[in-house]
PDB file of C-alpha atoms and ligand atoms in Angstrom:
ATOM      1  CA  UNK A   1      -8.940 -42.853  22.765  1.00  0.00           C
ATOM      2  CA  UNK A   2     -12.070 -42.169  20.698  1.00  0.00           C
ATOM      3  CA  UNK A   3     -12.518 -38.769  22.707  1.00  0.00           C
ATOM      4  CA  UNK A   4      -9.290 -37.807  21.548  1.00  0.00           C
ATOM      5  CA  UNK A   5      -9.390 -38.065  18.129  1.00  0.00           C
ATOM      6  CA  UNK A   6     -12.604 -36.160  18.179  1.00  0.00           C
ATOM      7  CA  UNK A   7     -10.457 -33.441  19.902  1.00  0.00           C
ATOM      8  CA  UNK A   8      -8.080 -33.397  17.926  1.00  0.00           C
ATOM      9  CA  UNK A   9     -10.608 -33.369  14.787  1.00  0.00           C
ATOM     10  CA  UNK A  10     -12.235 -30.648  15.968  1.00  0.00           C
ATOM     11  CA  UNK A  11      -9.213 -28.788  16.919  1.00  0.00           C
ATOM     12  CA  UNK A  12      -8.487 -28.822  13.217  1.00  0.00           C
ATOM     13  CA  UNK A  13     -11.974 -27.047  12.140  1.00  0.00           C
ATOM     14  CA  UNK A  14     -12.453 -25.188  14.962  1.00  0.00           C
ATOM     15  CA  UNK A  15     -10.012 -22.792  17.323  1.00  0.00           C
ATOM     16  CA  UNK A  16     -11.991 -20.778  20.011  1.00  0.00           C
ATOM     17  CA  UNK A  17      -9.165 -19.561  21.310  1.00  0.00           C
ATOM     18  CA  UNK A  18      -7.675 -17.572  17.898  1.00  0.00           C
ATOM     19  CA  UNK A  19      -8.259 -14.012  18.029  1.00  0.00           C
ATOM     20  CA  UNK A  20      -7.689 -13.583  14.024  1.00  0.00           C
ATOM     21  CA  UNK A  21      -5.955 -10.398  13.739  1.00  0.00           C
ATOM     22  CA  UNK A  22      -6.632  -8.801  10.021  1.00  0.00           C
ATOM     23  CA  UNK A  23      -9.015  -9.527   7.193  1.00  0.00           C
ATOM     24  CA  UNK A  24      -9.385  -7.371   4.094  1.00  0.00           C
ATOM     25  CA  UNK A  25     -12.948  -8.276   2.678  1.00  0.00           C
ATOM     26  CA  UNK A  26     -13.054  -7.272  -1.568  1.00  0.00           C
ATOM     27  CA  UNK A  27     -16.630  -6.628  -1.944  1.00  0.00           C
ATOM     28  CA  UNK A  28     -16.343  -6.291  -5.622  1.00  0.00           C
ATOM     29  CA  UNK A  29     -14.122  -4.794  -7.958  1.00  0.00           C
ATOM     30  CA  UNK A  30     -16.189  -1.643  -9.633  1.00  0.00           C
ATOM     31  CA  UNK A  31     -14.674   1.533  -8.503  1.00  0.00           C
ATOM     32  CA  UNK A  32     -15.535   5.055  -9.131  1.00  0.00           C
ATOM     33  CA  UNK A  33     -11.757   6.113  -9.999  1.00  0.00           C
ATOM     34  CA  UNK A  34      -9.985   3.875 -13.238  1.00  0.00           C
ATOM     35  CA  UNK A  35      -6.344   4.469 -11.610  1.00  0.00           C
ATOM     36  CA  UNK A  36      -3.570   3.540 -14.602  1.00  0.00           C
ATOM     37  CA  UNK A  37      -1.383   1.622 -11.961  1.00  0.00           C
ATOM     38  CA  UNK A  38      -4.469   0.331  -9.143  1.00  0.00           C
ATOM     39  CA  UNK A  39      -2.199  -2.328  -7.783  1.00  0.00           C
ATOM     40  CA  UNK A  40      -5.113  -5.016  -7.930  1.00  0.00           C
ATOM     41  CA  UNK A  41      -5.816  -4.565 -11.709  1.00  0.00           C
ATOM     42  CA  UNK A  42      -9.219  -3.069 -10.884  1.00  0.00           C
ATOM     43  CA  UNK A  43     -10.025  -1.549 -14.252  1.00  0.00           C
ATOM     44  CA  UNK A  44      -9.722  -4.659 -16.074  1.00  0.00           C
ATOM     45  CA  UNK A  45     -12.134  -6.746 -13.524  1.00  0.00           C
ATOM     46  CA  UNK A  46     -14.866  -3.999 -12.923  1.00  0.00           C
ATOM     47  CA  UNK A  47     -16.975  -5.206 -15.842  1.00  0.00           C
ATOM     48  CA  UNK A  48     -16.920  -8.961 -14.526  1.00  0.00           C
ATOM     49  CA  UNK A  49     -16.367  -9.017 -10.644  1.00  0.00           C
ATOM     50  CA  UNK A  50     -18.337  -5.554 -10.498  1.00  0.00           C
ATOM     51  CA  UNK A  51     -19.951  -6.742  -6.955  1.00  0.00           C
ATOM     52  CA  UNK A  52     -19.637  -9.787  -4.781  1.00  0.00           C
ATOM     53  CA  UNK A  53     -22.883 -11.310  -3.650  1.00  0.00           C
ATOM     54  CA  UNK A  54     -23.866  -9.945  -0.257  1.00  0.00           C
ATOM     55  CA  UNK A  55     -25.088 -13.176   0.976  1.00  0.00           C
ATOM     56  CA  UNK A  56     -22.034 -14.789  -0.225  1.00  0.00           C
ATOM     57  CA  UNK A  57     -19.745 -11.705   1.565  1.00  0.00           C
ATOM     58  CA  UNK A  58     -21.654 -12.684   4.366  1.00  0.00           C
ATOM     59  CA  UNK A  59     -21.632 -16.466   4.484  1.00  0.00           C
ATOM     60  CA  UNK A  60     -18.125 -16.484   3.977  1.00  0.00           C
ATOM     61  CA  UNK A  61     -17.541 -14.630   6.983  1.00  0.00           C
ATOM     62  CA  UNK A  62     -20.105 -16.749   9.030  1.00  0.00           C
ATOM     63  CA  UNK A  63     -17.814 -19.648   8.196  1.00  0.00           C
ATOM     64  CA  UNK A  64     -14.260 -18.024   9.470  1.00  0.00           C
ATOM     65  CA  UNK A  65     -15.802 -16.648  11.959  1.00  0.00           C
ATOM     66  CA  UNK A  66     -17.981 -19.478  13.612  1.00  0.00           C
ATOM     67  CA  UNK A  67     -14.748 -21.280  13.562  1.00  0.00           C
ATOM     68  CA  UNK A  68     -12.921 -18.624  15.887  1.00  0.00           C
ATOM     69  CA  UNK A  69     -12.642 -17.004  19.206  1.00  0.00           C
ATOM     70  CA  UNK A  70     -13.011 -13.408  17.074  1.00  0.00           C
ATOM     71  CA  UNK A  71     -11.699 -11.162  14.431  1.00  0.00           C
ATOM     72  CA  UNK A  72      -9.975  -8.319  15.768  1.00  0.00           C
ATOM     73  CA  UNK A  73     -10.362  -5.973  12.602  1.00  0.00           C
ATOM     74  CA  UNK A  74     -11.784  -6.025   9.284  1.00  0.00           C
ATOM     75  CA  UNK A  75     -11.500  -3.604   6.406  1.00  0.00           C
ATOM     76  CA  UNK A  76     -14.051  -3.254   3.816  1.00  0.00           C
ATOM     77  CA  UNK A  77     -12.907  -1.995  -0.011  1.00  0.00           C
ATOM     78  CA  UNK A  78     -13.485  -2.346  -3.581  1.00  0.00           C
ATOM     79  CA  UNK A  79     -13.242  -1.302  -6.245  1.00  0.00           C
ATOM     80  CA  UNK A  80     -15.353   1.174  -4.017  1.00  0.00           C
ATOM     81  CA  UNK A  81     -17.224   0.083  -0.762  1.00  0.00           C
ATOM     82  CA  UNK A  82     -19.607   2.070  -1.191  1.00  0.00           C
ATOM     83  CA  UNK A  83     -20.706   1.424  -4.907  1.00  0.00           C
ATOM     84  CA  UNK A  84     -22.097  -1.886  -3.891  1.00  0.00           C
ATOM     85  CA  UNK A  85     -26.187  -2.232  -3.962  1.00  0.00           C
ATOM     86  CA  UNK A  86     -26.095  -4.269  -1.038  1.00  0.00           C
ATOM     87  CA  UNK A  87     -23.629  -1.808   1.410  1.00  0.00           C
ATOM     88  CA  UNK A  88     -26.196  -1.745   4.480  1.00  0.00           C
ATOM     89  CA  UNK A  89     -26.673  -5.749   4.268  1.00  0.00           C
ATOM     90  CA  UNK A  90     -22.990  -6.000   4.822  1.00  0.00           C
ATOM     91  CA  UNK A  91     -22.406  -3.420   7.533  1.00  0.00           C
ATOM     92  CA  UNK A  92     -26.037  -4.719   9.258  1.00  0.00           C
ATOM     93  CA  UNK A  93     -24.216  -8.169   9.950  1.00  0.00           C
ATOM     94  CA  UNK A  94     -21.097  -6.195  10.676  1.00  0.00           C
ATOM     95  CA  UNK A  95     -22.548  -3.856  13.233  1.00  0.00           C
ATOM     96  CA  UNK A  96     -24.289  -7.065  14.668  1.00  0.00           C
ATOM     97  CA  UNK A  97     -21.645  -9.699  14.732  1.00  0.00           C
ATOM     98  CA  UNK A  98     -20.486  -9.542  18.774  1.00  0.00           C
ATOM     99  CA  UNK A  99     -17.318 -11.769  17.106  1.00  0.00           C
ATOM    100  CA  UNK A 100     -16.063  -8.768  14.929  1.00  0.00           C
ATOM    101  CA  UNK A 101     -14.629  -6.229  16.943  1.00  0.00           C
ATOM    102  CA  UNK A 102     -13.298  -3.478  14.117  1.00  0.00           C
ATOM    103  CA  UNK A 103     -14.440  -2.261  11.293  1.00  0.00           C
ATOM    104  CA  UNK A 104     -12.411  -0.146   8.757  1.00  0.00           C
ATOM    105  CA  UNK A 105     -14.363   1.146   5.500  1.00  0.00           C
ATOM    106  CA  UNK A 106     -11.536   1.791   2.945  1.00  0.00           C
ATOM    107  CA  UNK A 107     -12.870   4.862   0.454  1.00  0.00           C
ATOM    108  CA  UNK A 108     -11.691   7.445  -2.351  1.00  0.00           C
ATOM    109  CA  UNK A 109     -14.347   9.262  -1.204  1.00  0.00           C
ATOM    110  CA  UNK A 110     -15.471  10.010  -4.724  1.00  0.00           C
ATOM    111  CA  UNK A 111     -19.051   8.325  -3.522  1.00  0.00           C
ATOM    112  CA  UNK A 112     -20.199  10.008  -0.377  1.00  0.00           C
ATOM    113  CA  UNK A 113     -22.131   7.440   2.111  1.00  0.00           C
ATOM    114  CA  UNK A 114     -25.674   7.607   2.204  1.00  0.00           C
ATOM    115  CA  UNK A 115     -27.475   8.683   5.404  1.00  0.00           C
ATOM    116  CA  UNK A 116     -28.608   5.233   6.208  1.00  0.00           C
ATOM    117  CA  UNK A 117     -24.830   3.818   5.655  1.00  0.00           C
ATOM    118  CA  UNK A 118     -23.680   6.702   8.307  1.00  0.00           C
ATOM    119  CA  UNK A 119     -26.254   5.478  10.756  1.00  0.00           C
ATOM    120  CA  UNK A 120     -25.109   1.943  10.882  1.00  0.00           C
ATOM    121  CA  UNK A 121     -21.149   3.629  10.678  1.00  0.00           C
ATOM    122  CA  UNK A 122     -21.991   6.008  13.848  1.00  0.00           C
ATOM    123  CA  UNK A 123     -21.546   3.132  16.180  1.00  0.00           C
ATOM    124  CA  UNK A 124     -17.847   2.580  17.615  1.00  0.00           C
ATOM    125  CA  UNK A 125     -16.624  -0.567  15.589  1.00  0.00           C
ATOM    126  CA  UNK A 126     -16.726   1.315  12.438  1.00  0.00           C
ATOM    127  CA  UNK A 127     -14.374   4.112  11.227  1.00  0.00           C
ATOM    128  CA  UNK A 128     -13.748   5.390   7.808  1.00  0.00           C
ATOM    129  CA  UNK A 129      -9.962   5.321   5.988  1.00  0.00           C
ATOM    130  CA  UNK A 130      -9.547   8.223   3.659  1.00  0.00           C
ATOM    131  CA  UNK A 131      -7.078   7.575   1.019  1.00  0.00           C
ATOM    132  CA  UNK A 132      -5.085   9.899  -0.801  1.00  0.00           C
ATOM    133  CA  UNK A 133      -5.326  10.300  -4.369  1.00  0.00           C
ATOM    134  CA  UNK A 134      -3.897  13.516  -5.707  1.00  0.00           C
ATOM    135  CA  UNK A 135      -6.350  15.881  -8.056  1.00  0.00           C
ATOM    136  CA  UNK A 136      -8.644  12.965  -8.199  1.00  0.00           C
ATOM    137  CA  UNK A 137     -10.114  13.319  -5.147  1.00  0.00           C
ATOM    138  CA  UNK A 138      -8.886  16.275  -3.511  1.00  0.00           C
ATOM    139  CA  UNK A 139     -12.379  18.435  -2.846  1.00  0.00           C
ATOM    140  CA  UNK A 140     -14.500  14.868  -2.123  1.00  0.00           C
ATOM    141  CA  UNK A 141     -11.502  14.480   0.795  1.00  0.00           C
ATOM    142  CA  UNK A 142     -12.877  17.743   2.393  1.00  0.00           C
ATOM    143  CA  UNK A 143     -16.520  16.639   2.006  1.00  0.00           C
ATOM    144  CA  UNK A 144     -16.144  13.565   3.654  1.00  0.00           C
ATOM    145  CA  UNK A 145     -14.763  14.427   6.259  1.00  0.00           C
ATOM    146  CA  UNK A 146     -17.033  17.324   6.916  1.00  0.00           C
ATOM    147  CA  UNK A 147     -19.964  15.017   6.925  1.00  0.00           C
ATOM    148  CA  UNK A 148     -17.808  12.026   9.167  1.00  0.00           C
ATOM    149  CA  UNK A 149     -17.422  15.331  11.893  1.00  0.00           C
ATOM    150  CA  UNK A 150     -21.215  15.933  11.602  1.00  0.00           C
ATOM    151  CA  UNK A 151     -21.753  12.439  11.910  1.00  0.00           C
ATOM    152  CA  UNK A 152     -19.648  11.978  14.622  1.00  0.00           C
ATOM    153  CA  UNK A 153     -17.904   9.223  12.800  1.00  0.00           C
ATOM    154  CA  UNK A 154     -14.566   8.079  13.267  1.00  0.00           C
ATOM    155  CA  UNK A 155     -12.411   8.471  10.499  1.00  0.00           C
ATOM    156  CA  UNK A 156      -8.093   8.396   9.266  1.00  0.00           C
ATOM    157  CA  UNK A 157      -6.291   9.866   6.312  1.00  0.00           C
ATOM    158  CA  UNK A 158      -4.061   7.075   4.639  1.00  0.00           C
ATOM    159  CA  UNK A 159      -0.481   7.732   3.278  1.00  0.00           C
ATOM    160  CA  UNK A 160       0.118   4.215   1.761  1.00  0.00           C
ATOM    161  CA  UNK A 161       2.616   1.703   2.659  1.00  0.00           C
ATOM    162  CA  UNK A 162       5.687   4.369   1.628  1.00  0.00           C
ATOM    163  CA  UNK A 163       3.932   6.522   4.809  1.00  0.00           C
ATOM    164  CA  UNK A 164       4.203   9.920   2.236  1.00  0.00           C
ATOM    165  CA  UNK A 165       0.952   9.854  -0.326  1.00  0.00           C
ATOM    166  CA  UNK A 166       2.942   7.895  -2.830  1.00  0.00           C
ATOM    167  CA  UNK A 167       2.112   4.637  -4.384  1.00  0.00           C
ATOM    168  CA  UNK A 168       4.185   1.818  -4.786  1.00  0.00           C
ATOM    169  CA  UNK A 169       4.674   0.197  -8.312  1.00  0.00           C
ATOM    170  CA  UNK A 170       4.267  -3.488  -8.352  1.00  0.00           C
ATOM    171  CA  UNK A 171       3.789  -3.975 -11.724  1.00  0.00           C
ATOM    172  CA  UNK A 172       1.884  -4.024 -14.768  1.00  0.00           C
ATOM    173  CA  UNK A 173      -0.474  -6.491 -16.666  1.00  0.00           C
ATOM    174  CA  UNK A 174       2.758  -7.582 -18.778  1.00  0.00           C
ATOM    175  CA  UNK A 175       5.177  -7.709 -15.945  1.00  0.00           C
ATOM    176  CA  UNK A 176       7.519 -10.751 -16.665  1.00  0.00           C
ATOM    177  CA  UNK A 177       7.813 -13.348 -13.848  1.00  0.00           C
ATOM    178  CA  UNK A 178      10.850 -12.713 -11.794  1.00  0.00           C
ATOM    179  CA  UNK A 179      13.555 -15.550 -10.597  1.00  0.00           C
ATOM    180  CA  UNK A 180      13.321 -16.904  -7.482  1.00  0.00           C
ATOM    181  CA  UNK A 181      16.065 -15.285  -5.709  1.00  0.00           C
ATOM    182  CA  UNK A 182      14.326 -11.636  -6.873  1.00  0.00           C
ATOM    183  CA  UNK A 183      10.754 -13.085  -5.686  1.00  0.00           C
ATOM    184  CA  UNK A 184      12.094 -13.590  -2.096  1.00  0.00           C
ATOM    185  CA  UNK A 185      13.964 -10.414  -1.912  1.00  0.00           C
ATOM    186  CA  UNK A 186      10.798  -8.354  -2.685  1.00  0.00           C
ATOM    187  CA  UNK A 187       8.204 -10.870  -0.495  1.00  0.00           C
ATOM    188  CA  UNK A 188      10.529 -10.190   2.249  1.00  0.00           C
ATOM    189  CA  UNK A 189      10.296  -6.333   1.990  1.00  0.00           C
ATOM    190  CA  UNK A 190       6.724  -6.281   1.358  1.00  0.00           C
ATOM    191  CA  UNK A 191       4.573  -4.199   3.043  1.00  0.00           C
ATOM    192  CA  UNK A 192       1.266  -6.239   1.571  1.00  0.00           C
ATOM    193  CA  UNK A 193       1.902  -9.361   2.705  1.00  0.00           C
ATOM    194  CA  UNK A 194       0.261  -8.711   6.173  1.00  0.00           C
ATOM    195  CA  UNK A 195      -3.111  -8.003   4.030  1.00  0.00           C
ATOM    196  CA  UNK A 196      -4.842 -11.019   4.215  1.00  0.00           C
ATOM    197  CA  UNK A 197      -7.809 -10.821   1.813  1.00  0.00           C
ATOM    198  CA  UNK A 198     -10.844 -12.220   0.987  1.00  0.00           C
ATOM    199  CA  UNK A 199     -12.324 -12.574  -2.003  1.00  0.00           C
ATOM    200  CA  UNK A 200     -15.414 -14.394  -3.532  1.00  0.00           C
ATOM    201  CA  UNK A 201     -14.714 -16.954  -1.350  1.00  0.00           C
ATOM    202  CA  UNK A 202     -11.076 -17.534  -1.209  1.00  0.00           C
ATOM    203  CA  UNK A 203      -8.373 -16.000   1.117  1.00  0.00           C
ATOM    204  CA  UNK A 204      -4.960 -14.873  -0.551  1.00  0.00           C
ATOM    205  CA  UNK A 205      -1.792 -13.421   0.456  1.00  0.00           C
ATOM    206  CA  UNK A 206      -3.034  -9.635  -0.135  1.00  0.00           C
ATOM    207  CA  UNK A 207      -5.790  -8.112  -2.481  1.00  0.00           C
ATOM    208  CA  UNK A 208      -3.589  -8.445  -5.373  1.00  0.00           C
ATOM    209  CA  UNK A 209      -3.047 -12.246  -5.238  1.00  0.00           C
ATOM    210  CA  UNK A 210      -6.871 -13.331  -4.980  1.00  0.00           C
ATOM    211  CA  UNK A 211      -7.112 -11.952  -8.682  1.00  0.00           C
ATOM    212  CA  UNK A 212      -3.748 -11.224 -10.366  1.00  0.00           C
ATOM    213  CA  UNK A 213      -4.180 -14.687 -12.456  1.00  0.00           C
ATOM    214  CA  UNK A 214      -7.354 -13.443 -13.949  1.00  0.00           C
ATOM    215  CA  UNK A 215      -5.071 -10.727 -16.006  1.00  0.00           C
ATOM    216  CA  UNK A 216      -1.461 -11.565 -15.756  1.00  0.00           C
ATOM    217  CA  UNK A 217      -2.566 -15.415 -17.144  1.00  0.00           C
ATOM    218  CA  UNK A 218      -0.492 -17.173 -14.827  1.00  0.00           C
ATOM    219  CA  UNK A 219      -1.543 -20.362 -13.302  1.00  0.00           C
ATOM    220  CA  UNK A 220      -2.111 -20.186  -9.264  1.00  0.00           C
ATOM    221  CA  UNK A 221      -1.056 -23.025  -7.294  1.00  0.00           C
ATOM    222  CA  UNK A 222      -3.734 -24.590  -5.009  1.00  0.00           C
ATOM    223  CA  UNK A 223      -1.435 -23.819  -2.182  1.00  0.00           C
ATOM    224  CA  UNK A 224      -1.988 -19.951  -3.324  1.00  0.00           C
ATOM    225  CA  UNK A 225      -5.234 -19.737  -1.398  1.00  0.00           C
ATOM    226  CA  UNK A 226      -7.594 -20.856   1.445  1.00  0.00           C
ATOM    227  CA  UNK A 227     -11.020 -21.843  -0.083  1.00  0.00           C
ATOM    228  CA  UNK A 228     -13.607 -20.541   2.726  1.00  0.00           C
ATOM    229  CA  UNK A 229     -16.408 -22.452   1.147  1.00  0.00           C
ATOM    230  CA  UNK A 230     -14.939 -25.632   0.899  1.00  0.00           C
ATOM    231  CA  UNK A 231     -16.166 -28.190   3.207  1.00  0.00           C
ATOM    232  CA  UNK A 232     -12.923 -28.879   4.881  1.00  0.00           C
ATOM    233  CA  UNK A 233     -11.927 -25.630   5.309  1.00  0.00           C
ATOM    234  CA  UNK A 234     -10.459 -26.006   8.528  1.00  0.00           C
ATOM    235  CA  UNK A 235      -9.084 -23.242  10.968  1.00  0.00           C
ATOM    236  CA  UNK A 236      -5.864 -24.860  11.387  1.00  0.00           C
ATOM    237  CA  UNK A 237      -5.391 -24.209   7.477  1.00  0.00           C
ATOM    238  CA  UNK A 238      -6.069 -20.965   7.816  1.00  0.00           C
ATOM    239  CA  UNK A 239      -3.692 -20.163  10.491  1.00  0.00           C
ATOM    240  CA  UNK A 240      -1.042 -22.220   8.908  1.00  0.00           C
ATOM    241  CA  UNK A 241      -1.432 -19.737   5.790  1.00  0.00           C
ATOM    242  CA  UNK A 242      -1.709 -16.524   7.978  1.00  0.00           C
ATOM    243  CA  UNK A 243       1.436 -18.176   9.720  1.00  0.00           C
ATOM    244  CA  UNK A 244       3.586 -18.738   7.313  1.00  0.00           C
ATOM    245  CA  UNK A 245       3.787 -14.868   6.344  1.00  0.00           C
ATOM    246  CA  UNK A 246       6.797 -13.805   8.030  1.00  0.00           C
ATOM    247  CA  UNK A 247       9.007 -16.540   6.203  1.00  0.00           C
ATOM    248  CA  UNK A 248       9.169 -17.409   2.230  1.00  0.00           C
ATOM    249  CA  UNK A 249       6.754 -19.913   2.838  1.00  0.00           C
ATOM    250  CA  UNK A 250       4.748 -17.432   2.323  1.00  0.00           C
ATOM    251  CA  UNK A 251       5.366 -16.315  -1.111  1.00  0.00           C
ATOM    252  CA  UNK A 252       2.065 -17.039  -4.012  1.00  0.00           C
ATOM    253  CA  UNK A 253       2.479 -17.511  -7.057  1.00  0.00           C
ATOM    254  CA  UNK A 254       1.667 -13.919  -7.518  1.00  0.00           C
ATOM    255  CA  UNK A 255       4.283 -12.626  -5.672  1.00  0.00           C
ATOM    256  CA  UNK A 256       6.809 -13.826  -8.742  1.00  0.00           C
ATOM    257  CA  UNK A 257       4.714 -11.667 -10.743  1.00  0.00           C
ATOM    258  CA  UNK A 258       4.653  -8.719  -8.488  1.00  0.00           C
ATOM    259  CA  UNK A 259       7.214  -5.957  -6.909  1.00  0.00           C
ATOM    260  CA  UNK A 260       5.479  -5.565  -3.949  1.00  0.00           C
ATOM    261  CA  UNK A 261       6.829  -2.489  -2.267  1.00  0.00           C
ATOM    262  CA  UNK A 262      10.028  -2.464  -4.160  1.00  0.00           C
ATOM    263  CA  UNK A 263       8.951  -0.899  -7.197  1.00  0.00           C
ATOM    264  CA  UNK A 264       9.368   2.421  -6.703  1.00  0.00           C
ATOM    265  CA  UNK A 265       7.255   5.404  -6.227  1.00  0.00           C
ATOM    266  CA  UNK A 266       4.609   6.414  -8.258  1.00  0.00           C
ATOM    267  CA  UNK A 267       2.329   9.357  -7.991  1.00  0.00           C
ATOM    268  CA  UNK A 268      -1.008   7.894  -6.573  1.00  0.00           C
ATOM    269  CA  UNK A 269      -4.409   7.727  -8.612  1.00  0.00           C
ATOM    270  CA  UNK A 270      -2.982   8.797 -12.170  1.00  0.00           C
ATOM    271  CA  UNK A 271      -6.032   8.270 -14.232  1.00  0.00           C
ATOM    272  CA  UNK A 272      -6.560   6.147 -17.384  1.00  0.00           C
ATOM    273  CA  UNK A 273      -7.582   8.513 -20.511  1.00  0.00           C
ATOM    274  CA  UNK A 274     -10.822   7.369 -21.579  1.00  0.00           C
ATOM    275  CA  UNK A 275      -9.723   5.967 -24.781  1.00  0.00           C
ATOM    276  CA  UNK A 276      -7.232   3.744 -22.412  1.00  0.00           C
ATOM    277  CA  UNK A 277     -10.060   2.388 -20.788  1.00  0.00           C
ATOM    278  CA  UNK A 278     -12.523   1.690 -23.457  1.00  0.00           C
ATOM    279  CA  UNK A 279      -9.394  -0.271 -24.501  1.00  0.00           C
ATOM    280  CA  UNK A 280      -8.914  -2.311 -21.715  1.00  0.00           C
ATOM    281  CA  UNK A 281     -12.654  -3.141 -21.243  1.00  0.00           C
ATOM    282  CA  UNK A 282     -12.329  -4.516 -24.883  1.00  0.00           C
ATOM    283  CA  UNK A 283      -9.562  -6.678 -24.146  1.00  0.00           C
ATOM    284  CA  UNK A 284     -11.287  -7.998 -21.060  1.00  0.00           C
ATOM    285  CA  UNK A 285     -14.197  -8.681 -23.225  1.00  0.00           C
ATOM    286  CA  UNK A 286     -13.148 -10.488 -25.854  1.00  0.00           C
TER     287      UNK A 286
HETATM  288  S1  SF4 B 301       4.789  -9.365  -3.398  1.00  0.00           S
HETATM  289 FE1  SF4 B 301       3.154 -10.881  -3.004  1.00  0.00          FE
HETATM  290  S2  SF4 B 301       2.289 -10.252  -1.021  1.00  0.00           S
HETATM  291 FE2  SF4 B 301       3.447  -8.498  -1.820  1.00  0.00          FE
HETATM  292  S3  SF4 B 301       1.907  -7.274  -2.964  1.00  0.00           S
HETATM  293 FE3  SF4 B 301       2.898  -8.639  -4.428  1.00  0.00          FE
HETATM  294  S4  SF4 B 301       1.550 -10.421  -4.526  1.00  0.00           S
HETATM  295 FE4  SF4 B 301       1.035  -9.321  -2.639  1.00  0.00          FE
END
């Protein structure tokens, strides 16, 4: 009797048998581009979430993972991956964690990797995901992959969830919540809701929901996200939320805030004038 309430305890913590299939890890919000639409309101956090602690990046994925059979595949973005001081702390534990088997860096490529980040990149787990963003980035594209060839690393261009180089609008700073009946049409279509993210030590639907609060001023709902550095963060919790995905259940409280792949296309990485930027950081810093 007592042996099986123990089991079943620990079967709520603990699940050696998950293989956890996707985890976006937001190791800070500074970025090298200020993109007018950036889907996660990057240009108005950059100044206050400009990096994530590595130790905390780290200890946060200690705890999911330690819980877990493995993670199947991790991606890595900002803001910028690799603007953050501690980049070869992360990708150290990375390359060394038997329980993580893939790796994705996302990039702009406006930063090129240091040699010492390419080293620890070289080995198979890791590959680099080139994104598209118009003028912005056009000749960095061509470096970096130059230097990925050289370094024998592997690397992908990405086209976004439309699959053509365009971005999908899902709304502004001042976009007005929508009723429920809208909220589930555009959850359902969404390509972001498979984007499990982590964030300063709480898992969301996507990278938009972990910080869409901060700037659209909306109140979350505890039910929003899975704290990772609670105490009783449990596995089964986790899975539950991953779970639940695929069906309305699903939805955040960001989502009514949010167009997710229904908001029409938008030409990718339009940059904010610097006068529109300066503005924002002055709201933000108020
Ligand atoms: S609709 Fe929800 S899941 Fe989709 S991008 Fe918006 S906040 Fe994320």
């Amino acid at each position: 009797m007592l042996h099986n309430i123990y089991k079943k305890i620990k079967h709520h913590f603990y699940d050696y048998a998950w293989e956890m299939p996707n985890l976006i890890v937001i190791s800070g919000q500074k970025c090298t581009l200020h993109c007018k639409n950036c889907s996660n309101f990057s240009p108005y956090h950059s100044s206050r979430l400009d990096f994530y602690n590595a130790d905390d990046i780290i200890q946060d994925l200690k705890n999911i993972i330690k819980r877990i059979k493995c993670l199947l595949h991790i991606q890595l973005q900002g803001g910028d991956f690799f603007l953050h001081p501690n980049a070869y702390k992360i990708l150290s534990y990375i390359a060394n964690e038997d329980k993580i088997m893939n790796c994705t860096i996302a990039t702009n490529c406006i930063l090129l990797p240091k040699q010492e980040l390419l080293d620890i990149i070289k080995q198979q787990k890791f590959s680099i995901r080139i994104s598209y963003y118009g003028a912005a980035n056009e000749k960095n594209k061509d470096k970096l992959e130059k230097l990925l060839i050289e370094n024998k690393i592997n690397y992908r261009f990405h086209h976004y969830a439309n699959q053509d180089n365009t971005w999908s609008y899902c709304g502004g700073v001042k976009t007005p919540k929508q009723t429920k009946i809208s909220t589930i049409e555009n959850y359902e279509k969404c390509g972001f809701k498979v984007c499990l993210t982590l964030e300063n030590g709480i898992i969301s639907r996507c990278s938009r929901a972990t910080v869409a609060h901060l700037v659209q001023k909306f109140i979350p709902a505890p039910k929003d996200f899975v704290y990772v550095r609670n105490k009783l963060f449990s596995v089964h919790d986790l899975k539950k939320f991953w779970n639940n995905r695929k069906s309305s259940k699903g939805i955040v409280t960001a989502c009514y805030y949010c167009y997710g792949t229904s908001g029409g296309k938008i030409i990718p990485g339009e940059q904010l004038t610097r006068s529109e930027y300066i503005e924002i950081r002055k709201k933000v810093n108020v």
